Coordinates of N, CA and C in Angstrom, one line a residue:
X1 N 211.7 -12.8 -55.8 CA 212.4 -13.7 -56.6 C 211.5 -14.4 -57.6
X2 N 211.8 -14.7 -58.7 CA 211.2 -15.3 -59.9 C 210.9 -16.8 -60.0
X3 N 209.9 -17.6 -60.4 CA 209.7 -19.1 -60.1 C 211.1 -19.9 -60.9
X4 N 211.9 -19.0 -61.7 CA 212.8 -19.8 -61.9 C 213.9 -19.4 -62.7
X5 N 215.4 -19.5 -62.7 CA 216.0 -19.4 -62.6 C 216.6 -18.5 -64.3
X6 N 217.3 -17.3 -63.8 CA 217.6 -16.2 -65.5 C 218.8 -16.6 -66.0
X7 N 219.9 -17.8 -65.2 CA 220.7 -18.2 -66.1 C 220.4 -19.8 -66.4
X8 N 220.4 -20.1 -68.3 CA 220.2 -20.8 -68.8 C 220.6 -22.3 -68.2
X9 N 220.0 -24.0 -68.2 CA 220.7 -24.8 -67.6 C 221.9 -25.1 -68.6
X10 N 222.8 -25.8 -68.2 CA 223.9 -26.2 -69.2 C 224.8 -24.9 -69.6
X11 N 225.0 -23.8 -69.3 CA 225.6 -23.1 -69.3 C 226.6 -22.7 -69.3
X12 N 227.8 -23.3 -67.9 CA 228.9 -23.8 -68.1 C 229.3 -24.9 -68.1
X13 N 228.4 -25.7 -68.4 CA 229.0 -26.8 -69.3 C 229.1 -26.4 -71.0
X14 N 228.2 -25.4 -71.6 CA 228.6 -24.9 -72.9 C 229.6 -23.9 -73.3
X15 N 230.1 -23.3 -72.0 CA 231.2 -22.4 -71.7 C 232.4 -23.3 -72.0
X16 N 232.2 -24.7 -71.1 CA 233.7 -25.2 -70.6 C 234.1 -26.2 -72.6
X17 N 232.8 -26.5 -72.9 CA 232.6 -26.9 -74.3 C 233.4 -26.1 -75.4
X18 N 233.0 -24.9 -75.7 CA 233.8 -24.1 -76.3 C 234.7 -23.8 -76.1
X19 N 235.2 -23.7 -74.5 CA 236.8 -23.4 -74.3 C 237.7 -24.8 -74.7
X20 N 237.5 -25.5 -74.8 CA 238.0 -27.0 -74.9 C 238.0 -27.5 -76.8
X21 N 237.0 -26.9 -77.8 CA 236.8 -26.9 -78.6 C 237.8 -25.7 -79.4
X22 N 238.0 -24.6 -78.9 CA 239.0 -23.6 -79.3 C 240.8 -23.9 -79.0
X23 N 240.9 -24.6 -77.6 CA 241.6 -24.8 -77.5 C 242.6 -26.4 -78.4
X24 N 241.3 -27.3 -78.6 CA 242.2 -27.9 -79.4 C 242.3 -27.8 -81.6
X25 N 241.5 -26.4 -81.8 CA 241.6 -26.0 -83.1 C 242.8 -25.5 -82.7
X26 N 243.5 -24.7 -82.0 CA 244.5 -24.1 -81.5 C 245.7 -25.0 -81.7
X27 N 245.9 -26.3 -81.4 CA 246.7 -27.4 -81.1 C 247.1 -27.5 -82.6
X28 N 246.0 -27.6 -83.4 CA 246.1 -28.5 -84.6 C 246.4 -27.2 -85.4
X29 N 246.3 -25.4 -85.6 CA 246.6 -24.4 -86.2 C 248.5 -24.7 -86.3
X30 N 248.4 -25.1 -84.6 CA 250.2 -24.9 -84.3 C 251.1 -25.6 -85.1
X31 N 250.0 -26.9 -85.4 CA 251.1 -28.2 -86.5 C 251.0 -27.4 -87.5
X32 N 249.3 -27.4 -88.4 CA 249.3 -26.8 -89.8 C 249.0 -25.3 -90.2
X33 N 249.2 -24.7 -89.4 CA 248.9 -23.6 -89.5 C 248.2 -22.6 -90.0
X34 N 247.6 -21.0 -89.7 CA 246.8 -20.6 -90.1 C 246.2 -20.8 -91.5
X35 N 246.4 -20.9 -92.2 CA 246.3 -20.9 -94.0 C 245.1 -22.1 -94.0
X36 N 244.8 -22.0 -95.7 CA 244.0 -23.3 -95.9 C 244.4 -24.3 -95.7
X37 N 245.8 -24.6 -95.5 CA 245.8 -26.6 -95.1 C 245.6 -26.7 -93.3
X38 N 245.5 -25.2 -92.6 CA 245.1 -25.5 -91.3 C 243.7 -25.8 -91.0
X39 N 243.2 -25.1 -92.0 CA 241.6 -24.9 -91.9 C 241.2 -26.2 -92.5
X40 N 241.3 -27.2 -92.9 CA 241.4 -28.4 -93.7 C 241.1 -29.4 -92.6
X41 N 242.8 -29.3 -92.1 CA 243.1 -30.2 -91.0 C 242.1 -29.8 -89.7
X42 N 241.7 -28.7 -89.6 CA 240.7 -28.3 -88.6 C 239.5 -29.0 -88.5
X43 N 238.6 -28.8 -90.1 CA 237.8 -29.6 -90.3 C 237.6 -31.1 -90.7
X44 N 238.6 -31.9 -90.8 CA 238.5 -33.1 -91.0 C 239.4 -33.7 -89.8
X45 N 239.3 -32.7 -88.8 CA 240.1 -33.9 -87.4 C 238.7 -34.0 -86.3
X46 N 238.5 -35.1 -85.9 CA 237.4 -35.4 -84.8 C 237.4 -34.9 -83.4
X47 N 236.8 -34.3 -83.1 CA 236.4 -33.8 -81.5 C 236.9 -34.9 -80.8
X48 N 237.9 -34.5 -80.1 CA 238.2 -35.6 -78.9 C 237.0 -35.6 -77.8
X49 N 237.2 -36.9 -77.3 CA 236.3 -37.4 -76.2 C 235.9 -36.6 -75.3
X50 N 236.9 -36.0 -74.7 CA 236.6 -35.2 -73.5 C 235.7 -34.4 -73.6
X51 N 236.1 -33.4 -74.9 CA 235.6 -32.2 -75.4 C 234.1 -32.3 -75.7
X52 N 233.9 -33.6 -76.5 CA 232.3 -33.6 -76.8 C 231.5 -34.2 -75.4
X53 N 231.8 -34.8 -74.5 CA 231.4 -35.1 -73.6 C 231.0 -34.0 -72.7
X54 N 231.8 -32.5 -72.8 CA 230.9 -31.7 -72.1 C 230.1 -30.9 -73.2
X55 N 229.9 -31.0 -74.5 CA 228.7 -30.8 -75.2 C 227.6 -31.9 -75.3
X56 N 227.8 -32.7 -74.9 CA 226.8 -33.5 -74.0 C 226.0 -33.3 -73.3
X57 N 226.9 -33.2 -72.3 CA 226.5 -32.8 -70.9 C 225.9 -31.7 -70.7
X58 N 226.2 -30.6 -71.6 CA 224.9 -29.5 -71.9 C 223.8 -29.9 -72.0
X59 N 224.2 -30.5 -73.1 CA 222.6 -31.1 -73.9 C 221.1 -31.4 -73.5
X60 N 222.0 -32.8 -72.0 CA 221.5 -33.0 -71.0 C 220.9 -32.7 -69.7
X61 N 221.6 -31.4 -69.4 CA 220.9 -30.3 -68.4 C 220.3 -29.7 -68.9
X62 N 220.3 -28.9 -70.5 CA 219.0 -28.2 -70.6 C 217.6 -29.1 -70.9
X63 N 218.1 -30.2 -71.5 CA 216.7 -31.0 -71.6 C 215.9 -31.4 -70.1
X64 N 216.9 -31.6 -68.9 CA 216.2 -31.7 -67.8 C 215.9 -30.1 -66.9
X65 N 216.4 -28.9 -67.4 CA 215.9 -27.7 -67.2 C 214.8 -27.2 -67.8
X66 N 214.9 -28.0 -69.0 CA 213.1 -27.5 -69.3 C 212.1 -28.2 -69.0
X67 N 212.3 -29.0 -68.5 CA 211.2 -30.3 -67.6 C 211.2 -29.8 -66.1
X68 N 211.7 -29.0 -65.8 CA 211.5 -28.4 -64.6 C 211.3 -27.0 -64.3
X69 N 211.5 -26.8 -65.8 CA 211.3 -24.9 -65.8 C 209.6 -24.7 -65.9
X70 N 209.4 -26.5 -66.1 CA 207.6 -26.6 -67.4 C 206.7 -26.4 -65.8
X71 N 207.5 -26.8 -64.1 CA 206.3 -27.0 -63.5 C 207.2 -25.8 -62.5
X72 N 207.8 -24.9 -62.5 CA 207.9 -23.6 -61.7 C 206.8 -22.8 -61.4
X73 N 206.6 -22.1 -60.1 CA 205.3 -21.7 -59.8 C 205.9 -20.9 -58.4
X74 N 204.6 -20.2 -58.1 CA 205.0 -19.7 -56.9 C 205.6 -20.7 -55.8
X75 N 205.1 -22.3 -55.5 CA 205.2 -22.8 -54.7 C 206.5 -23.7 -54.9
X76 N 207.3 -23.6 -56.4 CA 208.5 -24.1 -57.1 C 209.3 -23.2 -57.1
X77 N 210.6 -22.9 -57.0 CA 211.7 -22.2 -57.6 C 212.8 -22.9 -57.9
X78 N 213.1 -22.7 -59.5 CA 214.1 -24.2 -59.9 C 215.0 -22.8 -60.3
X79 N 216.5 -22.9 -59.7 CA 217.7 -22.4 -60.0 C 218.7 -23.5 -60.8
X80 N 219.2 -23.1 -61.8 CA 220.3 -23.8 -62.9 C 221.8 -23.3 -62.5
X81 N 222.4 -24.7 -63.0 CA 224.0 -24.4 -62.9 C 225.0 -23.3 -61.6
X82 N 224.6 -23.9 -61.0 CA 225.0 -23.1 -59.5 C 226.1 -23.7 -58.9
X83 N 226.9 -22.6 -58.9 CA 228.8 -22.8 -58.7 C 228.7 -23.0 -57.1
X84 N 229.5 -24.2 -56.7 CA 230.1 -24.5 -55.3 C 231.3 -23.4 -55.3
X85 N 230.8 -22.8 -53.6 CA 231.8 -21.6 -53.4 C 233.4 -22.7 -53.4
X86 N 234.4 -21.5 -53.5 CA 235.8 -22.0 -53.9 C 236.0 -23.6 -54.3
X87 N 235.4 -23.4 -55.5 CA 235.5 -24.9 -56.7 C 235.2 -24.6 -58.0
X88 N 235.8 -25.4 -58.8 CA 235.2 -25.2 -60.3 C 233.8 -26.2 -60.1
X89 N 233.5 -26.6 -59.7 CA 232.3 -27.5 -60.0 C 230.9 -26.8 -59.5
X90 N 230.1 -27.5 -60.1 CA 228.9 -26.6 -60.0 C 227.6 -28.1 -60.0
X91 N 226.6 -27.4 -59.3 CA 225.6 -28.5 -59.3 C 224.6 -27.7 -60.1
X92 N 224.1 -29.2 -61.3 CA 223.2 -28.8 -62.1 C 222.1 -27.9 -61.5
X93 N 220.8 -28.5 -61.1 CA 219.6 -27.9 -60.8 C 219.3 -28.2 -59.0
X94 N 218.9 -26.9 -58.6 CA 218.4 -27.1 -57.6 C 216.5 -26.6 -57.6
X95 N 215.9 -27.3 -56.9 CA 214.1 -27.3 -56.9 C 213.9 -27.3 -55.6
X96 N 213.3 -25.8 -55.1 CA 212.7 -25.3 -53.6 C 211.7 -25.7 -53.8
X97 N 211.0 -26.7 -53.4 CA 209.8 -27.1 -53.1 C 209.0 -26.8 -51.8
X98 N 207.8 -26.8 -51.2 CA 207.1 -26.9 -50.3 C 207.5 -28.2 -49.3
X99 N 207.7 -29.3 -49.5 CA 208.5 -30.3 -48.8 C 209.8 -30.2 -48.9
X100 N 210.3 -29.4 -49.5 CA 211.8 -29.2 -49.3 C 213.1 -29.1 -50.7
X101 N 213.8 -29.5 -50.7 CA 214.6 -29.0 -51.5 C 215.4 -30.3 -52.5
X102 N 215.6 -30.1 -53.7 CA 216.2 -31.2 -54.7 C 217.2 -31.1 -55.0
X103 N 218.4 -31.9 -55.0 CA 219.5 -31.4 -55.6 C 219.6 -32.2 -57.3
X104 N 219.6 -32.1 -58.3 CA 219.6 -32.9 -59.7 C 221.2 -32.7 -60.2
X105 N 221.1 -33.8 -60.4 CA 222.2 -33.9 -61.3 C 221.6 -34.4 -62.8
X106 N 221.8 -33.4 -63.9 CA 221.3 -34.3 -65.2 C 222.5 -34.7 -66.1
X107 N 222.4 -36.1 -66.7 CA 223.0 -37.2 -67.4 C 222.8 -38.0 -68.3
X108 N 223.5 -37.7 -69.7 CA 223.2 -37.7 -70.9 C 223.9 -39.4 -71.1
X109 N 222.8 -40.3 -71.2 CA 223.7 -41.6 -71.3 C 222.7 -42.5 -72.9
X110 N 223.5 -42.1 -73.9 CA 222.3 -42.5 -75.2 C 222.1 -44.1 -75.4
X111 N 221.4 -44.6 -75.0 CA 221.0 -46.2 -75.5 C 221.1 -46.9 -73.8
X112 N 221.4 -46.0 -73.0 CA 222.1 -47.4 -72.3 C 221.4 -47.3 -70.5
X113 N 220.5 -48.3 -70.1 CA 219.7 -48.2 -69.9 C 220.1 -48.2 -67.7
X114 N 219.7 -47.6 -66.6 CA 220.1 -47.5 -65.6 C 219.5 -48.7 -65.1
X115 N 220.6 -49.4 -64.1 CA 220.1 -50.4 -63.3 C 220.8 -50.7 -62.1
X116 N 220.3 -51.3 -60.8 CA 220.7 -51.3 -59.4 C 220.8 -52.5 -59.5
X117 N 222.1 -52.8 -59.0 CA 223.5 -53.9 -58.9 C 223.3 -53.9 -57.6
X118 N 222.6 -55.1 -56.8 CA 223.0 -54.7 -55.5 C 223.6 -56.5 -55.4
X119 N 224.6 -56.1 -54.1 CA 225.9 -57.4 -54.2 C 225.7 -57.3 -52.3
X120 N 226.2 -58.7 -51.9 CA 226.5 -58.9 -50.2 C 225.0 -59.2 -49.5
X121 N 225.2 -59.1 -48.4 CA 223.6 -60.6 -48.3 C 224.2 -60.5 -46.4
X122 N 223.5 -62.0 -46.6 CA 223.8 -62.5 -45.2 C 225.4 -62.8 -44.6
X123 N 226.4 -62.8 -45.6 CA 227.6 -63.2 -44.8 C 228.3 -61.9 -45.2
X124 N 228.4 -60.8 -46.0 CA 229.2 -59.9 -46.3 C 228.2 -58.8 -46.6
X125 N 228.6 -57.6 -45.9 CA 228.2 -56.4 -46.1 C 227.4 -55.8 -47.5
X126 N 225.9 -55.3 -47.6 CA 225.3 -55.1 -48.1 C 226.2 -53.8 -49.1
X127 N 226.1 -54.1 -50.5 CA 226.5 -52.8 -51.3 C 225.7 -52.5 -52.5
X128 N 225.2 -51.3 -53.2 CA 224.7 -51.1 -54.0 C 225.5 -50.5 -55.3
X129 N 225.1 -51.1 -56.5 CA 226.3 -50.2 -56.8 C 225.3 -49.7 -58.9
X130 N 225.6 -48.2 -59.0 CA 224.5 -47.8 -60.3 C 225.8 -48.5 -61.3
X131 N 224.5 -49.1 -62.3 CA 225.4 -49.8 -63.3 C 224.6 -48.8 -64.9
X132 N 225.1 -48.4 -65.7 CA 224.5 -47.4 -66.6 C 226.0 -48.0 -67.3
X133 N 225.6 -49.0 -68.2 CA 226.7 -49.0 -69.3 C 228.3 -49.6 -68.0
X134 N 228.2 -49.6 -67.5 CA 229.8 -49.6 -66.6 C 229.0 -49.2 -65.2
X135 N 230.0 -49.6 -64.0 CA 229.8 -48.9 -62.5 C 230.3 -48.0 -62.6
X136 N 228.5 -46.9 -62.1 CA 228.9 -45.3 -62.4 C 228.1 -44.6 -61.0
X137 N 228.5 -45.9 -60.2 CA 228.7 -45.7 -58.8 C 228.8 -44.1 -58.3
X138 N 229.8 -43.7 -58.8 CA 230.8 -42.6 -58.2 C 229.8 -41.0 -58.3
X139 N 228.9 -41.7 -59.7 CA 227.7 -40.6 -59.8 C 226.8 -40.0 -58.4
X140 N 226.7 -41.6 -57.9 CA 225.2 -41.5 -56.7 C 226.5 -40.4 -55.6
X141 N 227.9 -41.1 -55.1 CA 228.6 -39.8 -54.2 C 228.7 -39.0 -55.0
X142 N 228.5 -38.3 -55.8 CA 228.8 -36.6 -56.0 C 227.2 -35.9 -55.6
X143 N 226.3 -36.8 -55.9 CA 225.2 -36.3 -55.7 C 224.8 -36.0 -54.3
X144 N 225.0 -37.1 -53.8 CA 225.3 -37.1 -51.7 C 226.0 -36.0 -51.7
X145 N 226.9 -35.7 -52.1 CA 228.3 -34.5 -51.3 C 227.3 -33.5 -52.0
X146 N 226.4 -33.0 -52.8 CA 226.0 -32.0 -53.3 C 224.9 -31.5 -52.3
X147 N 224.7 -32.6 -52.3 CA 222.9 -32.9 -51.1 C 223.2 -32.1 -49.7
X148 N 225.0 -32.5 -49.4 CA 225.4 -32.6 -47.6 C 225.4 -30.9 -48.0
X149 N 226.1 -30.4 -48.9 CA 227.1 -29.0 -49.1 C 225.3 -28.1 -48.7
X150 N 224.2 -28.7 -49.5 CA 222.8 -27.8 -49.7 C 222.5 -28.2 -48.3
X151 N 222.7 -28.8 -48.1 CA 221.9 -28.9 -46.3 C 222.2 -28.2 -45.1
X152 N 223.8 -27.9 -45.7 CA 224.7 -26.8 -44.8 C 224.4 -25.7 -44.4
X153 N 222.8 -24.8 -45.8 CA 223.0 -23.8 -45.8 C 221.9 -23.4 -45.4
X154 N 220.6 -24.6 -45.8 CA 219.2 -24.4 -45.5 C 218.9 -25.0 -44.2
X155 N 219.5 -25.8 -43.2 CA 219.6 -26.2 -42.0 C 218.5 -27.5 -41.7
X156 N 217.4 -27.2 -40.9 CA 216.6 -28.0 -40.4 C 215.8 -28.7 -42.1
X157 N 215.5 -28.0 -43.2 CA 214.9 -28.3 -44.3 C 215.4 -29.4 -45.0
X158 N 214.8 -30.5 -45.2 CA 215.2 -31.5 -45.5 C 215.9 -31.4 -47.2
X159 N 216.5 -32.1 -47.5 CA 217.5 -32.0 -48.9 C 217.0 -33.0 -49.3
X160 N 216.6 -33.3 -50.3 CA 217.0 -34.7 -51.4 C 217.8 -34.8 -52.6
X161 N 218.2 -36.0 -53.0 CA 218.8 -35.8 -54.3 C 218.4 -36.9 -55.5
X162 N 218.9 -36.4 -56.4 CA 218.3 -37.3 -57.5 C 219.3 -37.6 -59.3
X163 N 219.8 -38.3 -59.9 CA 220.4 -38.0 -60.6 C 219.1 -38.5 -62.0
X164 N 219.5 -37.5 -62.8 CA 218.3 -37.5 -64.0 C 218.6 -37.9 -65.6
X165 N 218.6 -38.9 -65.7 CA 219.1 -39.4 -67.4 C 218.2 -39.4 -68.6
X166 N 219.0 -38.3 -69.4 CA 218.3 -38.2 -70.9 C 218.6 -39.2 -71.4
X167 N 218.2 -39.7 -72.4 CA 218.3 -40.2 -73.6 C 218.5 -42.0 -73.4
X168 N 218.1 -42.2 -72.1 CA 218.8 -43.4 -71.6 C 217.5 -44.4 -72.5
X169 N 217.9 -45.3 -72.1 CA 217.3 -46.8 -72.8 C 216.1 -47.4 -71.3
X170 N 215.1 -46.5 -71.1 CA 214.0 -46.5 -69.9 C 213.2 -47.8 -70.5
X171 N 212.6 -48.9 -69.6 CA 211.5 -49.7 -70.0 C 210.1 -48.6 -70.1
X172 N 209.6 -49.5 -71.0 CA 208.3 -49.0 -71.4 C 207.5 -48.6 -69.6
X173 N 207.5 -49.7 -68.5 CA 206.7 -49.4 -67.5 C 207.9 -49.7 -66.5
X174 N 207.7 -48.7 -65.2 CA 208.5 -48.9 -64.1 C 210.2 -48.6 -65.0
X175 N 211.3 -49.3 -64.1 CA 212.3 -48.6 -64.5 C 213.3 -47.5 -63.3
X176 N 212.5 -46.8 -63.0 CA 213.4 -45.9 -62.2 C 213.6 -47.3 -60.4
X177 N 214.0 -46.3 -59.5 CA 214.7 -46.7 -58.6 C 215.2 -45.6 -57.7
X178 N 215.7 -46.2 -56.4 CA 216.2 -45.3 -55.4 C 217.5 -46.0 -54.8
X179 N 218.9 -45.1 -54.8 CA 219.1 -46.3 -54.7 C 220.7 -44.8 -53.6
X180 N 220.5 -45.7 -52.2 CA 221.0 -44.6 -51.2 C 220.5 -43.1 -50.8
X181 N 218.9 -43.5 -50.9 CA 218.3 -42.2 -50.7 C 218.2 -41.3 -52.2
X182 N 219.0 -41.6 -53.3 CA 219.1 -40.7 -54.6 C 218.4 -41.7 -55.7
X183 N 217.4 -41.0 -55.8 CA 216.4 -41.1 -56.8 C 217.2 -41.2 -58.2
X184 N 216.8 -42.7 -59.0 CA 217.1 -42.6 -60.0 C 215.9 -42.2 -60.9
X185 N 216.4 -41.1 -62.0 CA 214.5 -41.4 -63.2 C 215.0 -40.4 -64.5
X186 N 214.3 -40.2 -65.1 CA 214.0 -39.1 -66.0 C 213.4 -38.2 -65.7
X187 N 213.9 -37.1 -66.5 CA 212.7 -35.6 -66.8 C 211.6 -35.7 -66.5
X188 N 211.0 -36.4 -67.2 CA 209.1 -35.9 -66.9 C 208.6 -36.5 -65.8
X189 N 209.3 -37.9 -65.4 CA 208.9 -38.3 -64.1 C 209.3 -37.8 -63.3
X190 N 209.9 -37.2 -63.0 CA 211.1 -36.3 -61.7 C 210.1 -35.2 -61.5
X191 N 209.4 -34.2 -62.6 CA 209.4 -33.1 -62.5 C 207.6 -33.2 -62.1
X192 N 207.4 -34.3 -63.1 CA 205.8 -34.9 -62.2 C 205.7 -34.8 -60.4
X193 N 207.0 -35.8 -60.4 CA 206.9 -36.0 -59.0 C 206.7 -35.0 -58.1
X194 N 207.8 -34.1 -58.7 CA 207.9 -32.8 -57.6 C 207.1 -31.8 -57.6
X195 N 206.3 -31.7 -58.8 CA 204.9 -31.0 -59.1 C 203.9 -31.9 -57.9
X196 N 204.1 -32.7 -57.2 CA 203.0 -33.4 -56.8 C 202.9 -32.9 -55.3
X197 N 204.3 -32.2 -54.5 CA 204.6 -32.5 -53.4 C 204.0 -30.9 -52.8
X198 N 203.9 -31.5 -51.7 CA 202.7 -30.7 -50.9 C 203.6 -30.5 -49.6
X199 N 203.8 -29.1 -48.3 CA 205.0 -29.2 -47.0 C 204.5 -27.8 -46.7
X200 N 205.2 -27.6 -45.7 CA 205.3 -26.3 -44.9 C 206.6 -25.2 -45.4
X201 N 207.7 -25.5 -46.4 CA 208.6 -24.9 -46.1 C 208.0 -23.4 -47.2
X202 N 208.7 -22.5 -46.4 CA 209.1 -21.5 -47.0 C 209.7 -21.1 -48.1
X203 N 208.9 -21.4 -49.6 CA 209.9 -21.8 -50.6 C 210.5 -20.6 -51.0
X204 N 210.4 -19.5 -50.9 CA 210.9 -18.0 -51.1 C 212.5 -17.9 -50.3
X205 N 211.5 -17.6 -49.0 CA 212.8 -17.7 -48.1 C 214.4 -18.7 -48.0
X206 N 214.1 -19.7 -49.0 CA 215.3 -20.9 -48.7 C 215.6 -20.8 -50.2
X207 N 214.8 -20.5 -51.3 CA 215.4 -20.3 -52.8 C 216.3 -19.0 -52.3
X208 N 216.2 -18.2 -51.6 CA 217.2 -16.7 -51.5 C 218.1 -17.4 -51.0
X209 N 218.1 -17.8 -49.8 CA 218.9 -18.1 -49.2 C 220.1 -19.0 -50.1
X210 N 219.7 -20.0 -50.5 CA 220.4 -20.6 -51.8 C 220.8 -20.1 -52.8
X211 N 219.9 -19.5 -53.4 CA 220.6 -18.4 -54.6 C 222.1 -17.8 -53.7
X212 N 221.9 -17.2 -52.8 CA 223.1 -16.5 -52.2 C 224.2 -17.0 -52.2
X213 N 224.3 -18.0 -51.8 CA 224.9 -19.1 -50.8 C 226.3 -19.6 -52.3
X214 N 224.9 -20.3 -53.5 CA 225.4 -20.6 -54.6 C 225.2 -20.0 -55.7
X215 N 225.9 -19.5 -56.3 CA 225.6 -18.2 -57.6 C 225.4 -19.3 -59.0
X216 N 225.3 -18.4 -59.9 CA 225.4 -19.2 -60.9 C 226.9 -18.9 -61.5
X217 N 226.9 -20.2 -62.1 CA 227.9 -20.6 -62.2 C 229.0 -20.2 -63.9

C-alpha cells in the first residue's frame, strides 16, 4: 500500500458541487430557456447557498489533504474522502499513524475565528459547546460518531479525532483547543503534530484494513 491515498481530497464534495450547480442551471433553462436569454439568466443568477457551500467544502479538504499528503511516509498513511458503508456521507481524512489512528474532518470557515464556550460549574452540569461564528456544536458529534464507526473496524488501536479549519481567523500564538477528546487546530499544526508521534501500531496492516472497510467515496 502507498504512504497515501490515489483519490484526490475533496472529491465528492466537488462531485456533489457540480451535481448541484447543473442542477440549478437546469431550473433556471426551464423558466428561460435554451436560447440566449437562458444563457443570460444563467449567468447573471447567483449560486445559491447550499450549492457554493459544498465548493467550499472542497476547497477546505484539499487544503487540509495537502498538509497531510506533505508528512506521508512509510510510518504515515493518510487516505481521503472515504464513504461510510450504506450512507451518503463520507469522512474527510483518515491518518494511520504509529500511535494510532486520526479521524479529520476539514472546515472552511473564512474570517471567523474557533472558540470553547464552556457553560455549568458547581450547581449545573458541565457543557462544552464549539462556537465558530454560531454553536457549531453539532460538528464536534459527527466527528465522535466518525471516531466510534473507525474504532469498530481497527479494534484494540486507539482512534482519535480532530476537526481542521481553513481560512479561520487563528490568533497569532496558541489558539487551538481540545474540546471532548476532538482536537481543535489547523493544517500545519495538525499535520506537525502527527508527524511527531511515535507507537507500536502496525501502520500497514490497519491502513488495509481501513481502506477495505471504507472505500473512497
Amino acid at each position: 500500500m502507498g504512504t497515501n491515498d490515489t483519490t484526490g481530497a475533496g472529491a465528492s464534495a466537488h462531485r456533489e458541487y457540480d451535481r448541484r450547480r447543473a442542477r440549478d442551471e437546469a431550473k433556471i433553462r426551464e423558466t428561460w430557456g435554451e436560447g440566449r436569454i437562458g444563457t443570460i439568466a444563467v449567468a447573471l443568477s447567483s449560486e445559491r447557498q447550499s450549492t457554493v457551500a459544498w465548493k467550499s467544502g472542497a476547497a477546505g479538504e484539499a487544503v487540509v489533504g495537502r498538509a497531510l499528503d506533505a508528512i506521508a511516509s512509510e510510518d504515515i498513511v493518510v487516505l481521503h474522502d472515504r464513504r461510510i458503508p450504506r450512507t451518503r456521507a463520507n469522512i474527510d481524512h483518515i491518518v494511520i499513524t504509529r500511535a494510532g489512528v486520526w479521524v479529520i474532518d476539514a472546515k472552511r470557515y473564512r474570517g471567523k475565528r474557533p472558540r470553547l464556550q464552556v457553560e455549568g460549574g458547581l450547581f449545573r452540569p458541565r457543557t462544552e459547546k464549539l462556537i465558530v461564528g454560531g454553536d457549531r456544536t453539532k460538528l464536534v458529534d459527527s466527528v465522535l460518531r466518525q471516531a466510534a464507526l473507525v474504532h469498530e473496524v481497527v479494534g484494540p488501536v486507539s482512534v482519535h479525532g480532530a476537526l481542521c479549519f481553513v481560512d479561520a481567523d487563528w490568533p497569532l500564538f496558541g489558539g487551538s483547543f481540545t474540546t471532548r477528546g476532538i482536537e481543535v487546530c489547523w493544517p500545519k499544526k495538525l499535520a506537525k503534530q502527527l508527524a511527531s508521534l511515535d507507537g507500536q501500531v502496525d501502520v500497514t496492516a490497519v491502513a488495509a484494513t481501513i481502506a477495505a472497510h471504507f472505500p473512497p467515496a
